[in-house]
């Protein structure tokens, strides 16, 4: 495993984090607690020491499972938890709420579900245009200086939004969607993080499974699976992305003797992200992690990847469909 020390802290975390959105079940067709706990333990055994979760992942279920798994593993001091605040939900759905009161409530609920008395990395899950940046940032800063959280992060913030947040609070990490198929943050956000010494934590590195190496055109997504609503998985676009994945898999095999999945993760790490979030919900999905570390893609590989993407994807689309609603004023 590769490790990095987070800027402004003494936390040395694995460059691959375990993502637990799917473990929560919501928008992923359900969950199985026993298998999920085994998956978390398998990740820890592979050297992954950073677990990323959020209250909205299964409406508390993911955090509860992570808490159970870490309690059973019994090594909390050497394991780092990343979770989030500022998404609320009711009968109408999920919406943003970055008020001071929501942040404090979310923290207490997360501490209880995770069976811990501090959070290592705490993110504002989505920016909230209905709340002044000062209110949100000041609330996060207070938690940091109180020792309830060890690092302050923002998620899905633009470079301008990060700059405004930094006027009122330290900022250690930024979590953003980034993968071979979704590269919108390269326009401004990656440069901002680099220039400000903010650790970039990339999520969605496998693009909802499109870069897993096992996605097929006849795949059926059950129940509330978010891919039923993802434009990448519809019609001609789906065929384009599958064609790209097939070509990328050939490159990974012929050039690096690896699968597409570890090459996709390696690409994110080589592009400057300090951490790549690897989502899994079965123990066997952890095994390829060892093929993603200890090497680099190199200039030739990057050129070939750009060539493949330019040749196969003529109608690209980003991850914007995942954005939650803004509260009504």
Coordinates of C-alpha atoms in Angstrom, one line a residue:
X1 CA 0.0 0.0 0.0
X2 CA 1.1 3.6 -0.6
X3 CA 0.5 6.2 2.1
X4 CA 0.5 10.0 2.4
X5 CA 0.5 12.5 5.2
X6 CA -2.5 14.8 5.1
X7 CA -1.5 18.5 4.9
X8 CA -1.6 20.3 8.2
X9 CA -2.1 17.1 10.2
X10 CA 0.0 14.2 11.4
X11 CA -2.4 11.6 9.9
X12 CA -0.7 9.2 7.5
X13 CA -3.4 7.6 5.5
X14 CA -3.5 5.0 2.7
X15 CA -3.7 6.6 -0.8
X16 CA -6.6 4.2 -1.5
X17 CA -9.6 4.6 0.7
X18 CA -12.5 2.2 1.0
X19 CA -15.8 3.9 -0.2
X20 CA -18.9 2.7 1.5
X21 CA -21.8 4.3 -0.4
X22 CA -22.8 0.9 -1.9
X23 CA -22.5 -0.7 1.6
X24 CA -25.3 1.6 2.7
X25 CA -27.6 0.0 0.2
X26 CA -29.6 3.0 -0.9
X27 CA -29.3 3.6 -4.6
X28 CA -27.3 0.4 -4.9
X29 CA -30.0 -2.2 -4.7
X30 CA -29.8 -3.1 -1.0
X31 CA -27.0 -4.3 1.3
X32 CA -25.9 -7.3 3.4
X33 CA -24.5 -6.5 6.8
X34 CA -22.3 -9.6 7.3
X35 CA -20.8 -9.3 3.8
X36 CA -20.2 -5.6 4.2
X37 CA -18.4 -6.1 7.5
X38 CA -16.2 -8.8 5.9
X39 CA -15.5 -6.3 3.1
X40 CA -14.3 -3.7 5.5
X41 CA -12.1 -6.2 7.3
X42 CA -10.6 -7.4 4.0
X43 CA -9.7 -3.8 3.1
X44 CA -8.0 -3.3 6.4
X45 CA -6.0 -6.5 5.9
X46 CA -4.8 -5.1 2.5
X47 CA -3.4 -2.0 4.2
X48 CA -6.2 0.4 3.6
X49 CA -6.5 2.4 6.8
X50 CA -9.0 5.1 5.6
X51 CA -12.7 4.3 5.4
X52 CA -15.0 6.9 3.7
X53 CA -18.7 7.1 4.6
X54 CA -21.6 9.5 5.0
X55 CA -24.9 9.7 6.9
X56 CA -26.9 9.8 3.7
X57 CA -25.4 6.5 2.5
X58 CA -28.4 4.3 3.4
X59 CA -29.7 7.0 5.8
X60 CA -27.3 6.0 8.5
X61 CA -26.9 2.4 7.6
X62 CA -23.4 2.7 6.1
X63 CA -22.1 4.5 9.2
X64 CA -23.7 1.8 11.4
X65 CA -22.0 -1.0 9.5
X66 CA -18.7 0.8 9.5
X67 CA -19.0 1.4 13.2
X68 CA -19.8 -2.3 13.8
X69 CA -16.9 -3.5 11.6
X70 CA -14.3 -1.2 13.3
X71 CA -15.6 -2.1 16.7
X72 CA -15.1 -5.8 15.9
X73 CA -11.6 -5.1 14.3
X74 CA -10.6 -3.3 17.5
X75 CA -7.8 -1.1 16.2
X76 CA -9.5 2.4 16.1
X77 CA -6.3 4.3 16.8
X78 CA -4.7 3.2 13.6
X79 CA -7.8 3.5 11.4
X80 CA -9.0 6.8 9.9
X81 CA -12.7 7.6 9.4
X82 CA -13.9 10.1 6.8
X83 CA -17.6 11.1 7.0
X84 CA -19.7 14.1 6.1
X85 CA -22.4 16.6 7.1
X86 CA -24.9 18.9 5.5
X87 CA -27.3 16.6 3.7
X88 CA -30.8 16.1 5.2
X89 CA -33.7 14.0 4.1
X90 CA -37.5 13.7 4.7
X91 CA -40.5 12.3 2.8
X92 CA -39.7 14.7 -0.1
X93 CA -36.2 13.3 -0.6
X94 CA -32.6 14.4 0.1
X95 CA -31.6 18.1 0.2
X96 CA -28.7 20.3 1.2
X97 CA -28.6 21.9 4.7
X98 CA -25.2 23.4 5.7
X99 CA -26.5 25.3 8.7
X100 CA -24.6 25.4 11.9
X101 CA -27.3 23.4 13.7
X102 CA -27.4 20.7 11.0
X103 CA -23.6 20.3 11.2
X104 CA -23.6 19.9 14.9
X105 CA -26.5 17.4 14.8
X106 CA -24.9 15.4 12.0
X107 CA -21.7 15.1 14.0
X108 CA -23.4 13.8 17.1
X109 CA -25.4 11.3 15.1
X110 CA -22.3 10.1 13.2
X111 CA -20.3 9.7 16.4
X112 CA -23.1 7.5 17.8
X113 CA -23.5 5.3 14.7
X114 CA -19.7 5.0 14.2
X115 CA -19.1 4.1 17.8
X116 CA -16.3 6.6 18.2
X117 CA -15.7 9.9 20.0
X118 CA -14.0 11.8 17.2
X119 CA -14.0 12.0 13.4
X120 CA -10.6 12.0 11.6
X121 CA -11.8 13.8 8.4
X122 CA -15.1 15.7 8.3
X123 CA -16.5 17.0 5.0
X124 CA -19.3 19.4 4.1
X125 CA -21.0 17.0 1.7
X126 CA -22.3 19.6 -0.8
X127 CA -22.2 23.4 -0.8
X128 CA -25.5 25.0 0.2
X129 CA -26.3 28.3 -1.6
X130 CA -29.0 29.1 1.0
X131 CA -26.5 29.3 3.9
X132 CA -23.6 31.9 4.1
X133 CA -20.2 30.3 3.6
X134 CA -19.1 31.9 6.8
X135 CA -21.7 30.1 8.9
X136 CA -20.8 26.7 7.5
X137 CA -17.0 27.2 7.7
X138 CA -17.1 28.7 11.2
X139 CA -19.1 25.7 12.4
X140 CA -16.5 23.3 10.9
X141 CA -13.7 25.4 12.3
X142 CA -15.2 25.2 15.8
X143 CA -15.4 21.4 15.6
X144 CA -11.8 21.3 14.5
X145 CA -10.4 23.4 17.3
X146 CA -12.6 21.5 19.8
X147 CA -10.8 18.3 18.8
X148 CA -14.0 16.6 17.7
X149 CA -12.7 16.4 14.1
X150 CA -9.0 16.1 13.1
X151 CA -9.3 17.6 9.6
X152 CA -11.7 19.9 7.8
X153 CA -12.8 19.0 4.3
X154 CA -15.3 20.1 1.6
X155 CA -16.9 17.9 -1.0
X156 CA -18.2 18.9 -4.5
X157 CA -17.0 22.5 -4.0
X158 CA -15.8 24.6 -7.0
X159 CA -12.5 26.4 -6.7
X160 CA -14.3 29.7 -6.0
X161 CA -16.4 28.0 -3.3
X162 CA -13.2 26.6 -1.7
X163 CA -11.6 30.1 -1.7
X164 CA -14.7 31.6 0.0
X165 CA -14.7 28.8 2.6
X166 CA -11.0 29.3 3.4
X167 CA -11.7 32.9 4.4
X168 CA -13.2 31.5 7.6
X169 CA -11.8 28.0 8.3
X170 CA -8.7 25.9 7.7
X171 CA -9.2 23.5 4.8
X172 CA -7.3 20.3 4.6
X173 CA -9.0 18.2 2.0
X174 CA -11.3 18.5 -1.0
X175 CA -13.3 15.5 -2.2
X176 CA -14.4 15.6 -5.8
X177 CA -15.6 13.3 -8.6
X178 CA -12.7 12.3 -10.8
X179 CA -12.0 9.3 -13.1
X180 CA -11.0 8.5 -16.6
X181 CA -14.5 9.4 -17.9
X182 CA -15.2 12.4 -15.7
X183 CA -12.4 15.0 -15.7
X184 CA -14.3 18.2 -15.2
X185 CA -12.3 19.2 -12.1
X186 CA -9.1 19.5 -14.2
X187 CA -10.3 22.9 -15.4
X188 CA -9.7 24.7 -12.0
X189 CA -10.2 22.5 -8.9
X190 CA -7.1 20.3 -9.2
X191 CA -4.9 23.4 -9.7
X192 CA -6.5 25.2 -6.7
X193 CA -5.9 22.2 -4.4
X194 CA -2.3 21.9 -5.6
X195 CA -1.5 25.6 -5.1
X196 CA -3.2 25.7 -1.7
X197 CA -1.7 22.5 -0.4
X198 CA -5.2 20.9 0.0
X199 CA -5.3 17.1 -0.4
X200 CA -7.4 16.0 -3.3
X201 CA -9.5 12.9 -2.4
X202 CA -11.1 11.6 -5.6
X203 CA -14.4 9.7 -5.5
X204 CA -16.1 7.7 -8.2
X205 CA -12.8 6.5 -9.6
X206 CA -14.5 3.5 -11.2
X207 CA -17.3 5.6 -12.6
X208 CA -20.1 3.5 -11.0
X209 CA -18.6 0.3 -12.3
X210 CA -17.9 1.4 -15.9
X211 CA -14.2 1.1 -15.2
X212 CA -14.4 -2.1 -13.2
X213 CA -13.6 -4.3 -16.2
X214 CA -16.7 -6.5 -15.7
X215 CA -19.5 -4.2 -16.9
X216 CA -21.5 -5.6 -19.8
X217 CA -24.2 -4.2 -22.2
X218 CA -26.9 -6.6 -20.9
X219 CA -26.4 -5.7 -17.2
X220 CA -29.7 -5.1 -15.4
X221 CA -29.7 -2.7 -12.5
X222 CA -32.2 -3.7 -9.8
X223 CA -34.5 -1.6 -7.6
X224 CA -33.3 1.9 -6.8
X225 CA -29.9 1.5 -8.3
X226 CA -28.7 5.0 -9.3
X227 CA -27.4 3.7 -12.7
X228 CA -31.0 3.5 -13.9
X229 CA -30.8 7.3 -13.8
X230 CA -27.2 7.8 -14.9
X231 CA -27.1 9.1 -18.5
X232 CA -23.8 7.2 -19.0
X233 CA -25.7 3.9 -18.7
X234 CA -28.4 4.8 -21.3
X235 CA -28.6 4.1 -25.1
X236 CA -25.7 5.1 -27.3
X237 CA -23.8 6.7 -24.5
X238 CA -23.6 3.4 -22.7
X239 CA -22.3 1.7 -25.8
X240 CA -19.7 4.4 -26.2
X241 CA -18.4 4.1 -22.7
X242 CA -18.4 0.3 -22.9
X243 CA -16.3 0.5 -26.1
X244 CA -13.9 2.8 -24.3
X245 CA -13.6 0.5 -21.4
X246 CA -12.9 -2.4 -23.6
X247 CA -10.1 -0.6 -25.3
X248 CA -8.7 0.7 -22.0
X249 CA -8.8 -2.9 -20.7
X250 CA -6.7 -4.0 -23.7
X251 CA -4.1 -1.3 -22.9
X252 CA -4.0 -2.3 -19.2
X253 CA -3.5 -6.0 -20.2
X254 CA -1.0 -5.5 -23.0
X255 CA 1.1 -2.7 -21.6
X256 CA 1.0 -3.3 -17.8
X257 CA -0.2 -6.9 -17.4
X258 CA -3.0 -5.6 -15.2
X259 CA -6.8 -5.3 -15.3
X260 CA -8.7 -2.2 -16.1
X261 CA -9.8 -1.6 -12.6
X262 CA -6.3 -1.1 -11.1
X263 CA -5.2 0.9 -14.1
X264 CA -8.2 3.3 -13.6
X265 CA -7.3 3.8 -10.0
X266 CA -3.6 4.2 -10.8
X267 CA -4.4 6.9 -13.3
X268 CA -6.3 8.9 -10.7
X269 CA -3.3 8.7 -8.3
X270 CA -0.8 9.6 -11.0
X271 CA -2.9 12.6 -12.0
X272 CA -2.2 14.2 -8.7
X273 CA -4.9 13.0 -6.4
X274 CA -3.5 12.1 -3.0
X275 CA -6.3 9.6 -2.3
X276 CA -8.6 7.5 -4.5
X277 CA -11.8 6.2 -3.0
X278 CA -12.4 2.6 -4.1
X279 CA -15.9 1.5 -3.6
X280 CA -16.6 -2.2 -2.7
X281 CA -19.2 -4.2 -0.9
X282 CA -17.9 -7.8 -1.3
X283 CA -14.5 -9.0 0.0
X284 CA -13.4 -10.3 -3.4
X285 CA -13.8 -6.8 -4.8
X286 CA -10.8 -5.8 -2.6
X287 CA -8.3 -8.2 -4.0
X288 CA -7.3 -6.1 -7.1
X289 CA -6.2 -3.2 -4.8
X290 CA -2.7 -4.7 -4.7
X291 CA -2.4 -4.3 -8.5
X292 CA -3.0 -0.5 -8.2
X293 CA 0.0 0.4 -6.1
X294 CA 3.8 0.5 -6.6
X295 CA 3.9 1.5 -10.3
X296 CA 3.1 4.4 -12.6
X297 CA 1.3 4.6 -16.0
X298 CA 4.0 6.9 -17.6
X299 CA 3.8 9.3 -20.6
X300 CA 3.2 6.7 -23.2
X301 CA 0.3 5.2 -21.3
X302 CA -1.3 8.6 -20.8
X303 CA -1.0 9.4 -24.5
X304 CA -2.7 6.1 -25.4
X305 CA -5.4 6.7 -22.9
X306 CA -6.2 10.1 -24.3
X307 CA -6.2 8.6 -27.8
X308 CA -8.7 5.9 -26.8
X309 CA -11.0 8.4 -25.1
X310 CA -11.0 10.7 -28.1
X311 CA -11.7 7.9 -30.5
X312 CA -14.5 6.2 -28.6
X313 CA -16.5 8.8 -26.6
X314 CA -18.2 11.3 -28.9
X315 CA -21.0 12.3 -26.5
X316 CA -19.5 12.7 -23.0
X317 CA -21.5 13.6 -19.9
X318 CA -20.4 14.3 -16.4
X319 CA -21.7 13.3 -12.9
X320 CA -24.0 16.2 -12.5
X321 CA -27.1 14.0 -12.2
X322 CA -26.0 13.0 -8.7
X323 CA -26.3 16.5 -7.2
X324 CA -28.9 16.7 -4.5
X325 CA -31.6 19.3 -4.4
X326 CA -31.2 22.8 -2.9
X327 CA -33.6 23.6 -0.2
X328 CA -36.5 25.9 -1.0
X329 CA -35.8 29.3 0.4

